[in-house]
PDB file of C-alpha atoms in Angstrom:
ATOM      1  CA  MET A 119       0.102   0.264   0.163  1.00  0.00           C
ATOM      2  CA  ALA A 120       1.873   3.517  -1.371  1.00  0.00           C
ATOM      3  CA  ASP A 121      -0.688   6.596   0.209  1.00  0.00           C
ATOM      4  CA  TRP A 122      -3.775   6.774   1.493  1.00  0.00           C
ATOM      5  CA  ARG A 123      -5.790   7.091  -2.137  1.00  0.00           C
ATOM      6  CA  SER A 124      -5.051   3.643  -2.765  1.00  0.00           C
ATOM      7  CA  PHE A 125      -5.469   2.268   0.419  1.00  0.00           C
ATOM      8  CA  TRP A 126      -9.660   4.044   0.058  1.00  0.00           C
ATOM      9  CA  ASP A 127     -10.032   2.867  -3.678  1.00  0.00           C
ATOM     10  CA  GLY A 128      -9.638  -0.331  -2.794  1.00  0.00           C
ATOM     11  CA  ASP A 129     -10.788  -2.679  -0.173  1.00  0.00           C
ATOM     12  CA  HIS A 130     -10.749  -2.059   3.421  1.00  0.00           C
ATOM     13  CA  ALA A 131     -12.624  -2.591   6.209  1.00  0.00           C
ATOM     14  CA  ILE A 132     -12.517   0.902   8.384  1.00  0.00           C
ATOM     15  CA  TYR A 133     -16.325   0.628   8.845  1.00  0.00           C
ATOM     16  CA  VAL A 134     -16.386  -2.858  11.312  1.00  0.00           C
ATOM     17  CA  SER A 135     -20.162  -3.131   9.824  1.00  0.00           C
ATOM     18  CA  ASP A 136     -22.901  -2.032   7.537  1.00  0.00           C
ATOM     19  CA  ARG A 137     -24.508  -0.284  10.843  1.00  0.00           C
ATOM     20  CA  HIS A 138     -21.710   0.998  11.705  1.00  0.00           C
ATOM     21  CA  LYS A 139     -21.325   2.572   7.773  1.00  0.00           C
ATOM     22  CA  ASP A 140     -24.935   3.814   8.152  1.00  0.00           C
ATOM     23  CA  VAL A 141     -24.224   5.939  11.455  1.00  0.00           C
ATOM     24  CA  HIS A 142     -21.823   6.962  10.028  1.00  0.00           C
ATOM     25  CA  TYR A 143     -22.960   8.863   6.932  1.00  0.00           C
ATOM     26  CA  ARG A 144     -26.028   9.236   8.571  1.00  0.00           C
ATOM     27  CA  ALA A 145     -24.025  11.661  11.268  1.00  0.00           C
ATOM     28  CA  ILE A 146     -22.074  13.053   8.280  1.00  0.00           C
ATOM     29  CA  ALA A 147     -25.546  14.306   6.141  1.00  0.00           C
ATOM     30  CA  ASP A 148     -27.039  15.734   9.624  1.00  0.00           C
ATOM     31  CA  GLY A 149     -23.629  18.092  10.091  1.00  0.00           C
ATOM     32  CA  ILE A 150     -23.554  18.973   6.436  1.00  0.00           C
ATOM     33  CA  LEU A 151     -27.818  19.878   7.164  1.00  0.00           C
ATOM     34  CA  ALA A 152     -26.785  22.162  10.120  1.00  0.00           C
ATOM     35  CA  HIS A 153     -24.611  23.731   8.316  1.00  0.00           C
ATOM     36  CA  VAL A 154     -26.557  24.270   5.403  1.00  0.00           C
ATOM     37  CA  ALA A 155     -29.275  25.930   7.791  1.00  0.00           C
ATOM     38  CA  GLU A 156     -27.120  27.744   9.882  1.00  0.00           C
ATOM     39  CA  ALA A 157     -25.238  29.693   6.921  1.00  0.00           C
ATOM     40  CA  GLY A 158     -29.064  30.238   6.208  1.00  0.00           C
ATOM     41  CA  LEU A 159     -28.516  29.103   2.918  1.00  0.00           C
ATOM     42  CA  ARG A 160     -31.244  29.237   0.005  1.00  0.00           C
ATOM     43  CA  PRO A 161     -33.364  26.480  -1.650  1.00  0.00           C
ATOM     44  CA  ASP A 162     -31.142  26.989  -4.598  1.00  0.00           C
ATOM     45  CA  ALA A 163     -27.820  26.376  -2.667  1.00  0.00           C
ATOM     46  CA  VAL A 164     -24.976  24.958  -4.496  1.00  0.00           C
ATOM     47  CA  VAL A 165     -23.196  22.514  -2.134  1.00  0.00           C
ATOM     48  CA  LEU A 166     -19.728  20.175  -2.262  1.00  0.00           C
ATOM     49  CA  ASP A 167     -18.946  17.069  -0.567  1.00  0.00           C
ATOM     50  CA  TYR A 168     -15.631  16.768  -1.023  1.00  0.00           C
ATOM     51  CA  ALA A 169     -14.272  13.486  -0.024  1.00  0.00           C
ATOM     52  CA  CYS A 170     -17.344  12.592  -0.466  1.00  0.00           C
ATOM     53  CA  GLY A 171     -16.793   8.502   0.360  1.00  0.00           C
ATOM     54  CA  GLU A 172     -20.003   6.385  -0.244  1.00  0.00           C
ATOM     55  CA  ALA A 173     -22.294   9.697   1.311  1.00  0.00           C
ATOM     56  CA  LEU A 174     -25.187   6.904   1.496  1.00  0.00           C
ATOM     57  CA  GLU A 175     -27.433   9.611   2.655  1.00  0.00           C
ATOM     58  CA  THR A 176     -26.706  11.621  -0.109  1.00  0.00           C
ATOM     59  CA  PRO A 177     -30.404  11.460  -0.976  1.00  0.00           C
ATOM     60  CA  ARG A 178     -31.875  13.500   2.510  1.00  0.00           C
ATOM     61  CA  VAL A 179     -28.493  15.918   1.509  1.00  0.00           C
ATOM     62  CA  ALA A 180     -29.885  16.551  -2.116  1.00  0.00           C
ATOM     63  CA  ALA A 181     -33.495  16.996  -0.984  1.00  0.00           C
ATOM     64  CA  ALA A 182     -32.487  19.969   1.032  1.00  0.00           C
ATOM     65  CA  VAL A 183     -30.244  22.319  -1.616  1.00  0.00           C
ATOM     66  CA  GLY A 184     -29.858  23.364  -5.147  1.00  0.00           C
ATOM     67  CA  ARG A 185     -27.192  21.472  -6.491  1.00  0.00           C
ATOM     68  CA  LEU A 186     -25.031  18.883  -4.564  1.00  0.00           C
ATOM     69  CA  VAL A 187     -21.638  17.740  -5.716  1.00  0.00           C
ATOM     70  CA  LEU A 188     -20.104  14.734  -4.647  1.00  0.00           C
ATOM     71  CA  CYS A 189     -16.231  14.645  -4.842  1.00  0.00           C
ATOM     72  CA  ASP A 190     -14.079  11.672  -4.107  1.00  0.00           C
ATOM     73  CA  GLY A 191     -10.216  10.915  -4.804  1.00  0.00           C
ATOM     74  CA  ALA A 192     -11.165   7.146  -5.086  1.00  0.00           C
ATOM     75  CA  PRO A 193     -12.480   6.219  -8.856  1.00  0.00           C
ATOM     76  CA  SER A 194     -14.008   3.092  -7.251  1.00  0.00           C
ATOM     77  CA  VAL A 195     -16.036   5.418  -5.005  1.00  0.00           C
ATOM     78  CA  VAL A 196     -17.454   7.688  -7.643  1.00  0.00           C
ATOM     79  CA  ALA A 197     -18.370   5.016  -9.852  1.00  0.00           C
ATOM     80  CA  LYS A 198     -20.787   3.430  -6.874  1.00  0.00           C
ATOM     81  CA  LEU A 199     -21.849   6.746  -5.913  1.00  0.00           C
ATOM     82  CA  ARG A 200     -22.569   7.342  -9.884  1.00  0.00           C
ATOM     83  CA  GLU A 201     -24.159   3.910  -9.938  1.00  0.00           C
ATOM     84  CA  ARG A 202     -26.439   4.533  -7.146  1.00  0.00           C
ATOM     85  CA  PHE A 203     -27.353   8.163  -7.114  1.00  0.00           C
ATOM     86  CA  GLY A 204     -27.265   8.876 -10.497  1.00  0.00           C
ATOM     87  CA  ARG A 205     -30.956   9.594 -10.956  1.00  0.00           C
ATOM     88  CA  LEU A 206     -30.919  12.320  -8.919  1.00  0.00           C
ATOM     89  CA  PRO A 207     -31.579  15.183 -11.296  1.00  0.00           C
ATOM     90  CA  ASN A 208     -29.495  17.597  -9.351  1.00  0.00           C
ATOM     91  CA  VAL A 209     -26.509  15.419  -8.246  1.00  0.00           C
ATOM     92  CA  ALA A 210     -23.447  15.674  -9.796  1.00  0.00           C
ATOM     93  CA  PHE A 211     -19.973  13.613  -9.184  1.00  0.00           C
ATOM     94  CA  ALA A 212     -16.246  13.975  -9.768  1.00  0.00           C
ATOM     95  CA  LEU A 213     -12.808  12.612  -9.095  1.00  0.00           C
ATOM     96  CA  PRO A 214     -10.869  16.012  -7.787  1.00  0.00           C
ATOM     97  CA  GLU A 215      -8.857  16.579 -11.220  1.00  0.00           C
ATOM     98  CA  ASP A 216     -12.170  16.704 -12.448  1.00  0.00           C
ATOM     99  CA  LEU A 217     -14.104  18.507 -10.694  1.00  0.00           C
ATOM    100  CA  ASP A 218     -13.527  22.138 -12.340  1.00  0.00           C
ATOM    101  CA  THR A 219     -15.965  20.325 -14.857  1.00  0.00           C
ATOM    102  CA  ALA A 220     -18.723  19.369 -12.287  1.00  0.00           C
ATOM    103  CA  LEU A 221     -18.181  22.983 -10.499  1.00  0.00           C
ATOM    104  CA  ALA A 222     -17.487  26.658 -11.805  1.00  0.00           C
ATOM    105  CA  ASP A 223     -15.298  28.806  -9.917  1.00  0.00           C
ATOM    106  CA  GLY A 224     -17.132  30.977  -7.523  1.00  0.00           C
ATOM    107  CA  ALA A 225     -20.754  28.583  -7.570  1.00  0.00           C
ATOM    108  CA  ALA A 226     -20.164  26.671  -4.341  1.00  0.00           C
ATOM    109  CA  ASP A 227     -22.550  28.385  -1.354  1.00  0.00           C
ATOM    110  CA  LEU A 228     -20.825  25.965   0.824  1.00  0.00           C
ATOM    111  CA  ILE A 229     -18.446  22.947   1.087  1.00  0.00           C
ATOM    112  CA  VAL A 230     -17.480  20.779   3.728  1.00  0.00           C
ATOM    113  CA  VAL A 231     -14.842  18.471   3.959  1.00  0.00           C
ATOM    114  CA  SER A 232     -14.506  15.865   6.696  1.00  0.00           C
ATOM    115  CA  SER A 233     -12.037  13.499   7.423  1.00  0.00           C
ATOM    116  CA  LEU A 234      -9.728  14.389   4.688  1.00  0.00           C
ATOM    117  CA  ILE A 235      -7.360  16.364   5.925  1.00  0.00           C
ATOM    118  CA  GLN A 236      -5.325  13.709   8.123  1.00  0.00           C
ATOM    119  CA  TYR A 237      -3.818  12.451   4.965  1.00  0.00           C
ATOM    120  CA  LEU A 238      -2.607  15.010   3.226  1.00  0.00           C
ATOM    121  CA  SER A 239       0.778  17.058   3.672  1.00  0.00           C
ATOM    122  CA  PRO A 240       0.769  20.309   4.859  1.00  0.00           C
ATOM    123  CA  GLU A 241       1.538  21.483   1.285  1.00  0.00           C
ATOM    124  CA  ASP A 242      -0.802  19.448  -0.645  1.00  0.00           C
ATOM    125  CA  PHE A 243      -3.893  20.914   1.900  1.00  0.00           C
ATOM    126  CA  ALA A 244      -2.651  24.221   1.319  1.00  0.00           C
ATOM    127  CA  SER A 245      -2.855  23.549  -2.629  1.00  0.00           C
ATOM    128  CA  LEU A 246      -6.369  22.580  -1.238  1.00  0.00           C
ATOM    129  CA  LEU A 247      -7.383  25.546   0.345  1.00  0.00           C
ATOM    130  CA  GLU A 248      -6.481  27.636  -2.739  1.00  0.00           C
ATOM    131  CA  ARG A 249      -8.602  25.630  -4.634  1.00  0.00           C
ATOM    132  CA  PHE A 250     -11.233  25.737  -2.160  1.00  0.00           C
ATOM    133  CA  HIS A 251     -11.126  29.497  -2.367  1.00  0.00           C
ATOM    134  CA  ALA A 252     -11.674  29.471  -5.556  1.00  0.00           C
ATOM    135  CA  LYS A 253     -14.608  27.686  -5.903  1.00  0.00           C
ATOM    136  CA  LEU A 254     -16.777  29.806  -3.122  1.00  0.00           C
ATOM    137  CA  LYS A 255     -18.786  32.141  -3.666  1.00  0.00           C
ATOM    138  CA  PRO A 256     -18.220  35.742  -1.797  1.00  0.00           C
ATOM    139  CA  GLY A 257     -19.741  35.118   1.394  1.00  0.00           C
ATOM    140  CA  GLY A 258     -20.136  31.504   1.399  1.00  0.00           C
ATOM    141  CA  ARG A 259     -18.895  29.234   3.280  1.00  0.00           C
ATOM    142  CA  LEU A 260     -16.156  26.215   4.103  1.00  0.00           C
ATOM    143  CA  VAL A 261     -16.106  23.381   6.605  1.00  0.00           C
ATOM    144  CA  VAL A 262     -13.172  21.673   7.360  1.00  0.00           C
ATOM    145  CA  ALA A 263     -14.108  18.499  10.059  1.00  0.00           C
ATOM    146  CA  ASP A 264     -12.694  15.816  12.259  1.00  0.00           C
ATOM    147  CA  VAL A 265      -9.205  17.670  12.017  1.00  0.00           C
ATOM    148  CA  ILE A 266      -6.856  15.701  14.528  1.00  0.00           C
ATOM    149  CA  PRO A 267      -5.316  17.247  17.377  1.00  0.00           C
ATOM    150  CA  PRO A 268      -1.899  16.766  18.052  1.00  0.00           C
ATOM    151  CA  ASP A 269      -2.707  15.055  21.256  1.00  0.00           C
ATOM    152  CA  ALA A 270      -5.606  12.908  19.965  1.00  0.00           C
ATOM    153  CA  GLY A 271      -4.125   9.851  19.356  1.00  0.00           C
ATOM    154  CA  MET A 272      -5.320   6.173  18.629  1.00  0.00           C
ATOM    155  CA  VAL A 273      -6.575   5.378  21.947  1.00  0.00           C
ATOM    156  CA  ALA A 274      -9.494   8.787  21.615  1.00  0.00           C
ATOM    157  CA  ASP A 275     -10.515   6.819  18.498  1.00  0.00           C
ATOM    158  CA  VAL A 276     -10.758   3.752  19.694  1.00  0.00           C
ATOM    159  CA  ALA A 277     -13.015   5.365  22.623  1.00  0.00           C
ATOM    160  CA  SER A 278     -15.008   7.198  20.439  1.00  0.00           C
ATOM    161  CA  LEU A 279     -15.589   3.982  18.325  1.00  0.00           C
ATOM    162  CA  LEU A 280     -16.173   1.922  21.135  1.00  0.00           C
ATOM    163  CA  ARG A 281     -18.853   4.621  22.673  1.00  0.00           C
ATOM    164  CA  ASN A 282     -20.779   4.966  19.637  1.00  0.00           C
ATOM    165  CA  ALA A 283     -21.299   1.468  19.531  1.00  0.00           C
ATOM    166  CA  TRP A 284     -22.591   1.011  22.089  1.00  0.00           C
ATOM    167  CA  ARG A 285     -24.940   3.668  21.544  1.00  0.00           C
ATOM    168  CA  ASN A 286     -26.099   2.308  18.287  1.00  0.00           C
ATOM    169  CA  GLY A 287     -26.222  -1.090  18.407  1.00  0.00           C
ATOM    170  CA  TYR A 288     -23.118  -2.472  17.247  1.00  0.00           C
ATOM    171  CA  LEU A 289     -20.633  -3.255  19.824  1.00  0.00           C
ATOM    172  CA  PRO A 290     -19.767  -6.955  19.738  1.00  0.00           C
ATOM    173  CA  ALA A 291     -18.537  -6.012  15.477  1.00  0.00           C
ATOM    174  CA  ALA A 292     -16.831  -2.786  17.082  1.00  0.00           C
ATOM    175  CA  LEU A 293     -14.820  -5.165  19.216  1.00  0.00           C
ATOM    176  CA  ALA A 294     -13.867  -7.939  16.512  1.00  0.00           C
ATOM    177  CA  GLY A 295     -12.957  -4.756  14.472  1.00  0.00           C
ATOM    178  CA  LEU A 296     -10.083  -3.342  16.780  1.00  0.00           C
ATOM    179  CA  VAL A 297      -9.085  -7.135  16.231  1.00  0.00           C
ATOM    180  CA  ALA A 298      -8.875  -7.328  12.477  1.00  0.00           C
ATOM    181  CA  THR A 299      -7.695  -3.740  12.519  1.00  0.00           C
ATOM    182  CA  ALA A 300      -4.582  -4.413  14.268  1.00  0.00           C
ATOM    183  CA  VAL A 301      -2.897  -6.630  11.344  1.00  0.00           C
ATOM    184  CA  SER A 302      -4.957  -4.657   8.503  1.00  0.00           C
ATOM    185  CA  PRO A 303      -3.292  -2.497   6.091  1.00  0.00           C
ATOM    186  CA  TYR A 304      -5.163   0.356   7.805  1.00  0.00           C
ATOM    187  CA  ARG A 305      -2.608   0.194  10.674  1.00  0.00           C
ATOM    188  CA  LYS A 306       0.212  -0.941   8.429  1.00  0.00           C
ATOM    189  CA  ILE A 307      -0.333   2.469   6.346  1.00  0.00           C
ATOM    190  CA  ARG A 308      -1.152   4.434   9.386  1.00  0.00           C
ATOM    191  CA  SER A 309       2.019   3.784  11.302  1.00  0.00           C
ATOM    192  CA  GLU A 310       4.416   4.326   8.025  1.00  0.00           C
ATOM    193  CA  ILE A 311       2.723   7.478   7.004  1.00  0.00           C
ATOM    194  CA  GLY A 312       1.153   8.803   9.730  1.00  0.00           C
ATOM    195  CA  LEU A 313      -1.854  11.412   9.787  1.00  0.00           C
ATOM    196  CA  ALA A 314      -1.528  15.383   9.820  1.00  0.00           C
ATOM    197  CA  THR A 315      -2.741  16.699  13.136  1.00  0.00           C
ATOM    198  CA  TYR A 316      -3.228  20.799  13.739  1.00  0.00           C
ATOM    199  CA  ALA A 317      -3.351  22.613  16.668  1.00  0.00           C
ATOM    200  CA  GLU A 318      -6.358  25.287  16.875  1.00  0.00           C
ATOM    201  CA  ALA A 319      -4.091  28.242  16.722  1.00  0.00           C
ATOM    202  CA  ASP A 320      -1.991  26.839  13.951  1.00  0.00           C
ATOM    203  CA  MET A 321      -5.197  26.196  11.719  1.00  0.00           C
ATOM    204  CA  ILE A 322      -6.693  29.114  12.361  1.00  0.00           C
ATOM    205  CA  ALA A 323      -3.170  30.485  10.755  1.00  0.00           C
ATOM    206  CA  LEU A 324      -3.048  28.142   8.235  1.00  0.00           C
ATOM    207  CA  MET A 325      -6.740  29.131   7.149  1.00  0.00           C
ATOM    208  CA  ALA A 326      -5.692  33.189   7.202  1.00  0.00           C
ATOM    209  CA  ARG A 327      -2.713  32.729   5.053  1.00  0.00           C
ATOM    210  CA  HIS A 328      -4.660  31.378   2.435  1.00  0.00           C
ATOM    211  CA  GLY A 329      -7.178  34.084   2.457  1.00  0.00           C
ATOM    212  CA  PHE A 330     -10.088  32.775   4.735  1.00  0.00           C
ATOM    213  CA  ALA A 331     -11.376  34.108   8.366  1.00  0.00           C
ATOM    214  CA  ALA A 332     -11.482  30.664  10.259  1.00  0.00           C
ATOM    215  CA  ARG A 333     -13.214  29.827  13.675  1.00  0.00           C
ATOM    216  CA  ARG A 334     -13.593  26.645  15.920  1.00  0.00           C
ATOM    217  CA  HIS A 335     -16.901  25.271  15.519  1.00  0.00           C
ATOM    218  CA  ARG A 336     -18.767  22.902  18.527  1.00  0.00           C
ATOM    219  CA  PRO A 337     -19.525  20.489  17.933  1.00  0.00           C
ATOM    220  CA  ASN A 338     -17.520  17.867  15.520  1.00  0.00           C
ATOM    221  CA  LEU A 339     -19.214  17.048  12.232  1.00  0.00           C
ATOM    222  CA  GLY A 340     -19.568  13.675  13.250  1.00  0.00           C
ATOM    223  CA  LEU A 341     -18.721  10.711  15.119  1.00  0.00           C
ATOM    224  CA  THR A 342     -15.953  11.428  17.245  1.00  0.00           C
ATOM    225  CA  PRO A 343     -16.291  14.337  19.164  1.00  0.00           C
ATOM    226  CA  HIS A 344     -12.370  14.843  20.435  1.00  0.00           C
ATOM    227  CA  ARG A 345     -11.485  16.319  16.697  1.00  0.00           C
ATOM    228  CA  MET A 346     -11.927  19.518  15.593  1.00  0.00           C
ATOM    229  CA  THR A 347     -14.414  21.535  12.583  1.00  0.00           C
ATOM    230  CA  PHE A 348     -13.602  24.913  11.445  1.00  0.00           C
ATOM    231  CA  VAL A 349     -15.980  27.292   9.590  1.00  0.00           C
ATOM    232  CA  ALA A 350     -14.080  29.811   7.254  1.00  0.00           C
ATOM    233  CA  SER A 351     -15.057  32.158   4.485  1.00  0.00           C
ATOM    234  CA  PRO A 352     -13.858  33.967   2.190  1.00  0.00           C
ATOM    235  CA  THR A 353     -12.030  37.744   3.290  1.00  0.00           C
ATOM    236  CA  VAL A 354     -10.702  38.406  -0.020  1.00  0.00           C
TER     237      VAL A 354
END
């Protein structure tokens, strides 16, 4: 396994069960819709879900906005999205390299990127911020979620998994999944490449250098409350 993009494009068992996957994507959709409401977006708003994964709740999100663009770096994931949701008239699909075709510069009211930047180098993240800046409308909103703080290790992730598994009825699968993860490609690539972490002040400063006024937003979007979400708007 050479990199994170190859990992996500292949077969993996990052979700311990179908129930876990359903709960995860429901939480992501809930978070996106909460930001749609908080931002006061109109029904014709354009939303980009970047690094969307399988986006199982796409119909619910698409029903609340004018246009939804689903973008993911794994070609196999995008192919599945097209197959599953291609009949929805206001949903578009793209790989990152094809995003300009699906979404014009200055067109997005809201961009949400969750659980991605830990897999990026600082240089790649900076480039992505520049791209998001170009895609947003003036006054648009960027949500960067699931940011790992430097003091949050794997123990916090495990505790979060077990807590959510207990609440949502998949604890046996979670316990089995933890055993499998110990010898999985995920564990191997995480130990070899690592995950990027950011302190709150450093994230706000980094986004400022790339044209965004940012602030910490609570709660974090998704199932990991020990991680961080930031909300930002273009300043120039």
